[in-house]
Short mmCIF file of C-alpha atoms in Angstrom, two decimals:
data_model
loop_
_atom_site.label_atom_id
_atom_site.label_comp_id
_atom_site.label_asym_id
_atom_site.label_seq_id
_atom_site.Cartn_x
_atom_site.Cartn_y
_atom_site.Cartn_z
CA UNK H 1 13.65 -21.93 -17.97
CA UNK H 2 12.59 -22.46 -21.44
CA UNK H 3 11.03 -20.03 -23.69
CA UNK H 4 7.09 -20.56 -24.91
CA UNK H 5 6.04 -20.85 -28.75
CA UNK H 6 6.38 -19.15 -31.57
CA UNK H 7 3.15 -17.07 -31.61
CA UNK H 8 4.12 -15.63 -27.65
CA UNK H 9 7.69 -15.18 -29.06
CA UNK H 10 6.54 -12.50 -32.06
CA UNK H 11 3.95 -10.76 -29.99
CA UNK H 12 6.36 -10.05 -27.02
CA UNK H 13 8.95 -8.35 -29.55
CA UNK H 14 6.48 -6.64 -31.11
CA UNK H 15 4.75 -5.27 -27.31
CA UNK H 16 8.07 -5.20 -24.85
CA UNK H 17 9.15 -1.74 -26.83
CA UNK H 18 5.95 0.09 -26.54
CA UNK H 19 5.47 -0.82 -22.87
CA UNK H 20 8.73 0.49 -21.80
CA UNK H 21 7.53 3.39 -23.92
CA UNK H 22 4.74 3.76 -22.07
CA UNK H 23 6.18 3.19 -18.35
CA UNK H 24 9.44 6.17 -19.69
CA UNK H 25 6.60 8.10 -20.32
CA UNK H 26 4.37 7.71 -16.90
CA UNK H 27 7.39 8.38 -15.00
CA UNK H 28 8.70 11.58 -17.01
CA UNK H 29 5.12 12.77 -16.41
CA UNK H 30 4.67 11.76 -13.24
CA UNK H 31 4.19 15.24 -11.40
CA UNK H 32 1.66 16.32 -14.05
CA UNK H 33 -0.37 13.10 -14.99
CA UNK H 34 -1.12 10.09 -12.22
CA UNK H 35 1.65 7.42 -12.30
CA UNK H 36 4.98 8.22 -11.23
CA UNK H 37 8.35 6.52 -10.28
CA UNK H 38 6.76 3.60 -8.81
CA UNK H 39 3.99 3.03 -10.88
CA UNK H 40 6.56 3.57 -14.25
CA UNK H 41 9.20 1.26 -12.49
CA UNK H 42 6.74 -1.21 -12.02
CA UNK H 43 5.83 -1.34 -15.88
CA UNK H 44 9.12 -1.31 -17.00
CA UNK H 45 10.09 -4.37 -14.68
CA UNK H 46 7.26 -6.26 -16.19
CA UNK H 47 8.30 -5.37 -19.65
CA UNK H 48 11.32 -7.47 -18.84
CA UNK H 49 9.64 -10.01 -16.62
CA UNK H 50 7.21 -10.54 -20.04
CA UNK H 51 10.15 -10.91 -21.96
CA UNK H 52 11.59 -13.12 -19.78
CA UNK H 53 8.45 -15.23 -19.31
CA UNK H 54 8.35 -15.64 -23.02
CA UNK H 55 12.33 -16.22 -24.44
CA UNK H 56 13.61 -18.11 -21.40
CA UNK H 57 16.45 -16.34 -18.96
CA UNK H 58 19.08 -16.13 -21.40
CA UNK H 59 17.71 -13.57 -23.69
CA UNK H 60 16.55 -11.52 -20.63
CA UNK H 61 20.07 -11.30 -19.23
CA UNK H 62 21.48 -10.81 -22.66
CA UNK H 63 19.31 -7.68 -22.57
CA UNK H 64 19.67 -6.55 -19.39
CA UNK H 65 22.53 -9.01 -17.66
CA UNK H 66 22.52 -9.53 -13.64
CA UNK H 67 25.19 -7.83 -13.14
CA UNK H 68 24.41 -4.41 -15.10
CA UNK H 69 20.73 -4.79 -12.90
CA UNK H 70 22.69 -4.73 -9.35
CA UNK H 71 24.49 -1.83 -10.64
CA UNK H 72 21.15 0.01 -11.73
CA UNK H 73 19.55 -0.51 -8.38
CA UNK H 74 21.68 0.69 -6.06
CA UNK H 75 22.21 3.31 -8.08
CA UNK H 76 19.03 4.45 -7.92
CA UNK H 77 19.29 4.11 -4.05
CA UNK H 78 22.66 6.19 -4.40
CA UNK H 79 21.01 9.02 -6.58
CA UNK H 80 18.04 9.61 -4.63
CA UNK H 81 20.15 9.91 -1.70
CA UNK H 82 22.46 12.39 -3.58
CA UNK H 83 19.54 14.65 -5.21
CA UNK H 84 18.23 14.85 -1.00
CA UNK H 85 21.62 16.05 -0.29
CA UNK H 86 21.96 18.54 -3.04
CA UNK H 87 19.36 20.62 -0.94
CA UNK H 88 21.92 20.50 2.24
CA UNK H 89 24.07 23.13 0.17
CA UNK H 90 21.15 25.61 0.56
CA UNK H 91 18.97 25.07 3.56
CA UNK H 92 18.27 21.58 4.53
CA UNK H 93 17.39 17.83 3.23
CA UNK H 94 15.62 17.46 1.02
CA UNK H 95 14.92 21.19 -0.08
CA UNK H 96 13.65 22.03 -3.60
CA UNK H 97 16.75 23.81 -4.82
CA UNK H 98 16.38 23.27 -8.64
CA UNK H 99 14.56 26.18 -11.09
CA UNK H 100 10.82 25.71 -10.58
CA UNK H 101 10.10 26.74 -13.97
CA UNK H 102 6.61 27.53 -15.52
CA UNK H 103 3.56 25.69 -14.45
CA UNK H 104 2.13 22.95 -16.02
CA UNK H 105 4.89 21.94 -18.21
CA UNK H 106 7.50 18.90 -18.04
CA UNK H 107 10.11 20.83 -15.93
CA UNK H 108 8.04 22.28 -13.59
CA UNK H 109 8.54 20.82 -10.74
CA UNK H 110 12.43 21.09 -9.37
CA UNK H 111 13.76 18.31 -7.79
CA UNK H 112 10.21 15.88 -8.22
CA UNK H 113 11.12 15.09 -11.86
CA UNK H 114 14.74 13.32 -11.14
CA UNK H 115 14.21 12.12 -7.79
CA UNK H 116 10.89 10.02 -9.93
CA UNK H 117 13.60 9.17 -12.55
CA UNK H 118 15.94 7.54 -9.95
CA UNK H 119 13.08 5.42 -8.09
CA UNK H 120 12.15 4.45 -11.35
CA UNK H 121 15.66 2.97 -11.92
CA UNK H 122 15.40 1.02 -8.17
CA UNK H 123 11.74 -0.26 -8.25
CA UNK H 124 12.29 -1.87 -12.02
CA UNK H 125 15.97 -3.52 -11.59
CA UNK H 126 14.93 -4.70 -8.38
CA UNK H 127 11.42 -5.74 -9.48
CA UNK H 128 13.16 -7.69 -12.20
CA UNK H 129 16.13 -9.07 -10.04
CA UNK H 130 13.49 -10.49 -7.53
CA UNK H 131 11.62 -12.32 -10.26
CA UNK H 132 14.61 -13.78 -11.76
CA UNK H 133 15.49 -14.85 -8.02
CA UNK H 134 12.42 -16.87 -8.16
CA UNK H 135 12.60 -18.24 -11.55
CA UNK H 136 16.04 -19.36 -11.51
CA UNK H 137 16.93 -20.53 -8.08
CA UNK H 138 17.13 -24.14 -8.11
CA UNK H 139 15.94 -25.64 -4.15
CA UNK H 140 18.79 -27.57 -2.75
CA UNK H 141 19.48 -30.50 -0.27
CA UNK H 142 20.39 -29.34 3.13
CA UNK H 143 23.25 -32.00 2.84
CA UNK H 144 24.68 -30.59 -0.51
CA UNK H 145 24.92 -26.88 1.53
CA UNK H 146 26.59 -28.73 4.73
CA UNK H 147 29.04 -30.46 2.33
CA UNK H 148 29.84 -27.08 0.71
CA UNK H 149 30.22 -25.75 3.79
CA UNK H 150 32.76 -28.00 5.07
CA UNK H 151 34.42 -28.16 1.70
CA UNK F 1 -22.59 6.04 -11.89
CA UNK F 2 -24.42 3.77 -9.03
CA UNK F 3 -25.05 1.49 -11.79
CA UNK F 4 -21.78 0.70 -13.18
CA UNK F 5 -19.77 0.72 -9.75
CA UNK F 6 -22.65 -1.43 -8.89
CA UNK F 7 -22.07 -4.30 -11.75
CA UNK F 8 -17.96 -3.99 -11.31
CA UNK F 9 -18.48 -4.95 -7.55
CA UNK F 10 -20.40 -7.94 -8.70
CA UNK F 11 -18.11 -9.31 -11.46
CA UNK F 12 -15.33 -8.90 -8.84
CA UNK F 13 -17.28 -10.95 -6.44
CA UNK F 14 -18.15 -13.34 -8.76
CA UNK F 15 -14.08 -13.80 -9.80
CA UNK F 16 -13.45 -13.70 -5.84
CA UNK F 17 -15.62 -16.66 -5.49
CA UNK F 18 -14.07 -18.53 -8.60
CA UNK F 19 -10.93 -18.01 -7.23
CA UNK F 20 -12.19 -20.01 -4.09
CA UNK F 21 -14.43 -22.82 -5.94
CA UNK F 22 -11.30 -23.56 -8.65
CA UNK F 23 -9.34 -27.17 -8.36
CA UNK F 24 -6.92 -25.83 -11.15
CA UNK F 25 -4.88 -23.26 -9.66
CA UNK F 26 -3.90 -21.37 -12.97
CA UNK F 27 -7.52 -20.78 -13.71
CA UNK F 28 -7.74 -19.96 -9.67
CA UNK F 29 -4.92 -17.12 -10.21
CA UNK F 30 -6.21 -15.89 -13.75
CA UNK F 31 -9.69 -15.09 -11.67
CA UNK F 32 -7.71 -13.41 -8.89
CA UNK F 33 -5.98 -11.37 -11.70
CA UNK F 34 -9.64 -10.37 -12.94
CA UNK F 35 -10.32 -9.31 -9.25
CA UNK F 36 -7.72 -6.69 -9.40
CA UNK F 37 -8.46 -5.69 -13.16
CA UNK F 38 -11.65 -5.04 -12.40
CA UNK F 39 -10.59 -3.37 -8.75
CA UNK F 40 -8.34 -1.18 -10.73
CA UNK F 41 -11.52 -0.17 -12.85
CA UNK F 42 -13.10 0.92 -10.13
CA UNK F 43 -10.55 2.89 -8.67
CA UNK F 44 -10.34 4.74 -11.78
CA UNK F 45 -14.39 5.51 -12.26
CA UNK F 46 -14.40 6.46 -8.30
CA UNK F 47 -11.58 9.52 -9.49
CA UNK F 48 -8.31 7.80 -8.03
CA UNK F 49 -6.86 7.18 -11.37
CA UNK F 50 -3.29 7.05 -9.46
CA UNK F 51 -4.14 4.53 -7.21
CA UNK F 52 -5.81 2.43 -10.17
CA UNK F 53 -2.42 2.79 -12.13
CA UNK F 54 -0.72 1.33 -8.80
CA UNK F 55 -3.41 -1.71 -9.06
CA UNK F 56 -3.25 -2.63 -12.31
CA UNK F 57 0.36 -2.93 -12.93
CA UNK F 58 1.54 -4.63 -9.45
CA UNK F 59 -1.70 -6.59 -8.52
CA UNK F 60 -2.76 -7.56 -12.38
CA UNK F 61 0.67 -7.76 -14.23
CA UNK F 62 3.36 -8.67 -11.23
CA UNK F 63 1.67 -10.77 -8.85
CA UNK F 64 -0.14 -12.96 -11.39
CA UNK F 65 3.35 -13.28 -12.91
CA UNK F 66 4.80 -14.10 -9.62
CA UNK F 67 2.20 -17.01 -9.01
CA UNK F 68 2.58 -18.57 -12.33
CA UNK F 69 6.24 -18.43 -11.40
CA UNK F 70 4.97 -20.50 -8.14
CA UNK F 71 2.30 -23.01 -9.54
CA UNK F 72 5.20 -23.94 -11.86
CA UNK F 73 7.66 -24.79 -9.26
CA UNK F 74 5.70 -26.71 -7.00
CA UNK F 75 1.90 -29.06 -8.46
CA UNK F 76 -1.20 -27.38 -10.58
CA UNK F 77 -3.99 -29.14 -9.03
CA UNK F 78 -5.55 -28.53 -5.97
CA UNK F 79 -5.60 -32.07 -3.59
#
């Protein structure tokens, strides 16, 4: 997958910073403002996906290489599942054990704020591991898999 | 208020049904895109604004991204 031209090339490094920027910021304010982990995730995937789109695959997995994604998402999986058994130590799953803090202000709201930050890292490495799958994969001949097979 | 969710439901038809008409599938995806940018819109004047975040970013930015992905595996005109 090649890159595009020159004009698409200087606009995406000038726009890819300020959109993960943007996506950090709707999922550290996710319990205050609308967004959250998902929507955040989401936005930072694309910032990749666009840079992707624009330089071709190599300069996307020199940023952020394949195998460094597969680590980030399950990960995630690992430290959502971790911050839901923190609670176990005081009551039960999933219980808000963390300081609740004063209202209305960025740690307000216990365990909400990491367990955003870790679907954050799932939804975007796996957002952006799913599009590579589907710009990179080359279709091959059913014979070419048997002879592998055999081989 | 009537007015303007009024006029967004009619641009969003009108992309819906140039998604249908379209023989070049790019332009056919680029209208579909405009049918969830201006979905997302709505979402946002009819108080959801979380729901309209959800829209914009996966059904403008990803999926479009996704099809263009598509169209330029396989042909870009419509038989």
């Amino acid at each position: 997958m090649k890159g595009m031209t020159l004009i698409v090339k200087t606009i995406t490094d000038f726009v890819v910073g300020f959109i993960i920027v943007f996506g950090a910021y709707i999922v550290l304010y996710g319990h205050l403002t609308p967004g959250g982990g998902f929507a955040g995730g989401v936005i930072i995937a694309c910032a990749f996906i666009l840079a992707m789109l624009a330089h071709g695959k190599d300069v996307a997995f020199s940023k952020l290489p394949e195998m460094v994604a597969h680590i980030i998402d399950s990960g995630g999986a690992l430290m959502f599942l971790l911050i839901g058994w923190f609670g176990v130590t005081v009551g039960f799953f999933f219980m808000n054990t963390f300081g609740r803090g004063e209202p209305f202000r960025l740690l307000s709201s216990g365990m909400i704020l990491p367990l955003n930050i870790a679907i954050a890292f799932k939804v975007s490495s796996s957002l952006f591991l799913v599009f590579s799958a589907l710009a990179i994969f080359r279709r091959r001949s059913f014979r070419a898999m048997i002879e592998d097979e055999l081989a | 208020m009537i007015i303007i969710v009024s006029l967004l439901v009619l641009a969003m038809l009108v992309a819906a049904v140039a998604a249908l008409i379209y023989r070049d599938l790019l332009s056919a995806v680029i209208a579909s895109c405009l049918v969830s940018l201006l979905a997302s819109i709505l979402f946002f004047f009819l108080q959801a604004p979380d729901v309209a975040m959800a829209e914009a970013s996966i059904g403008a930015a990803l999926v479009t991204a996704i099809f263009v992905i598509a169209i330029r595996r396989t042909k870009r005109y419509e038989e």
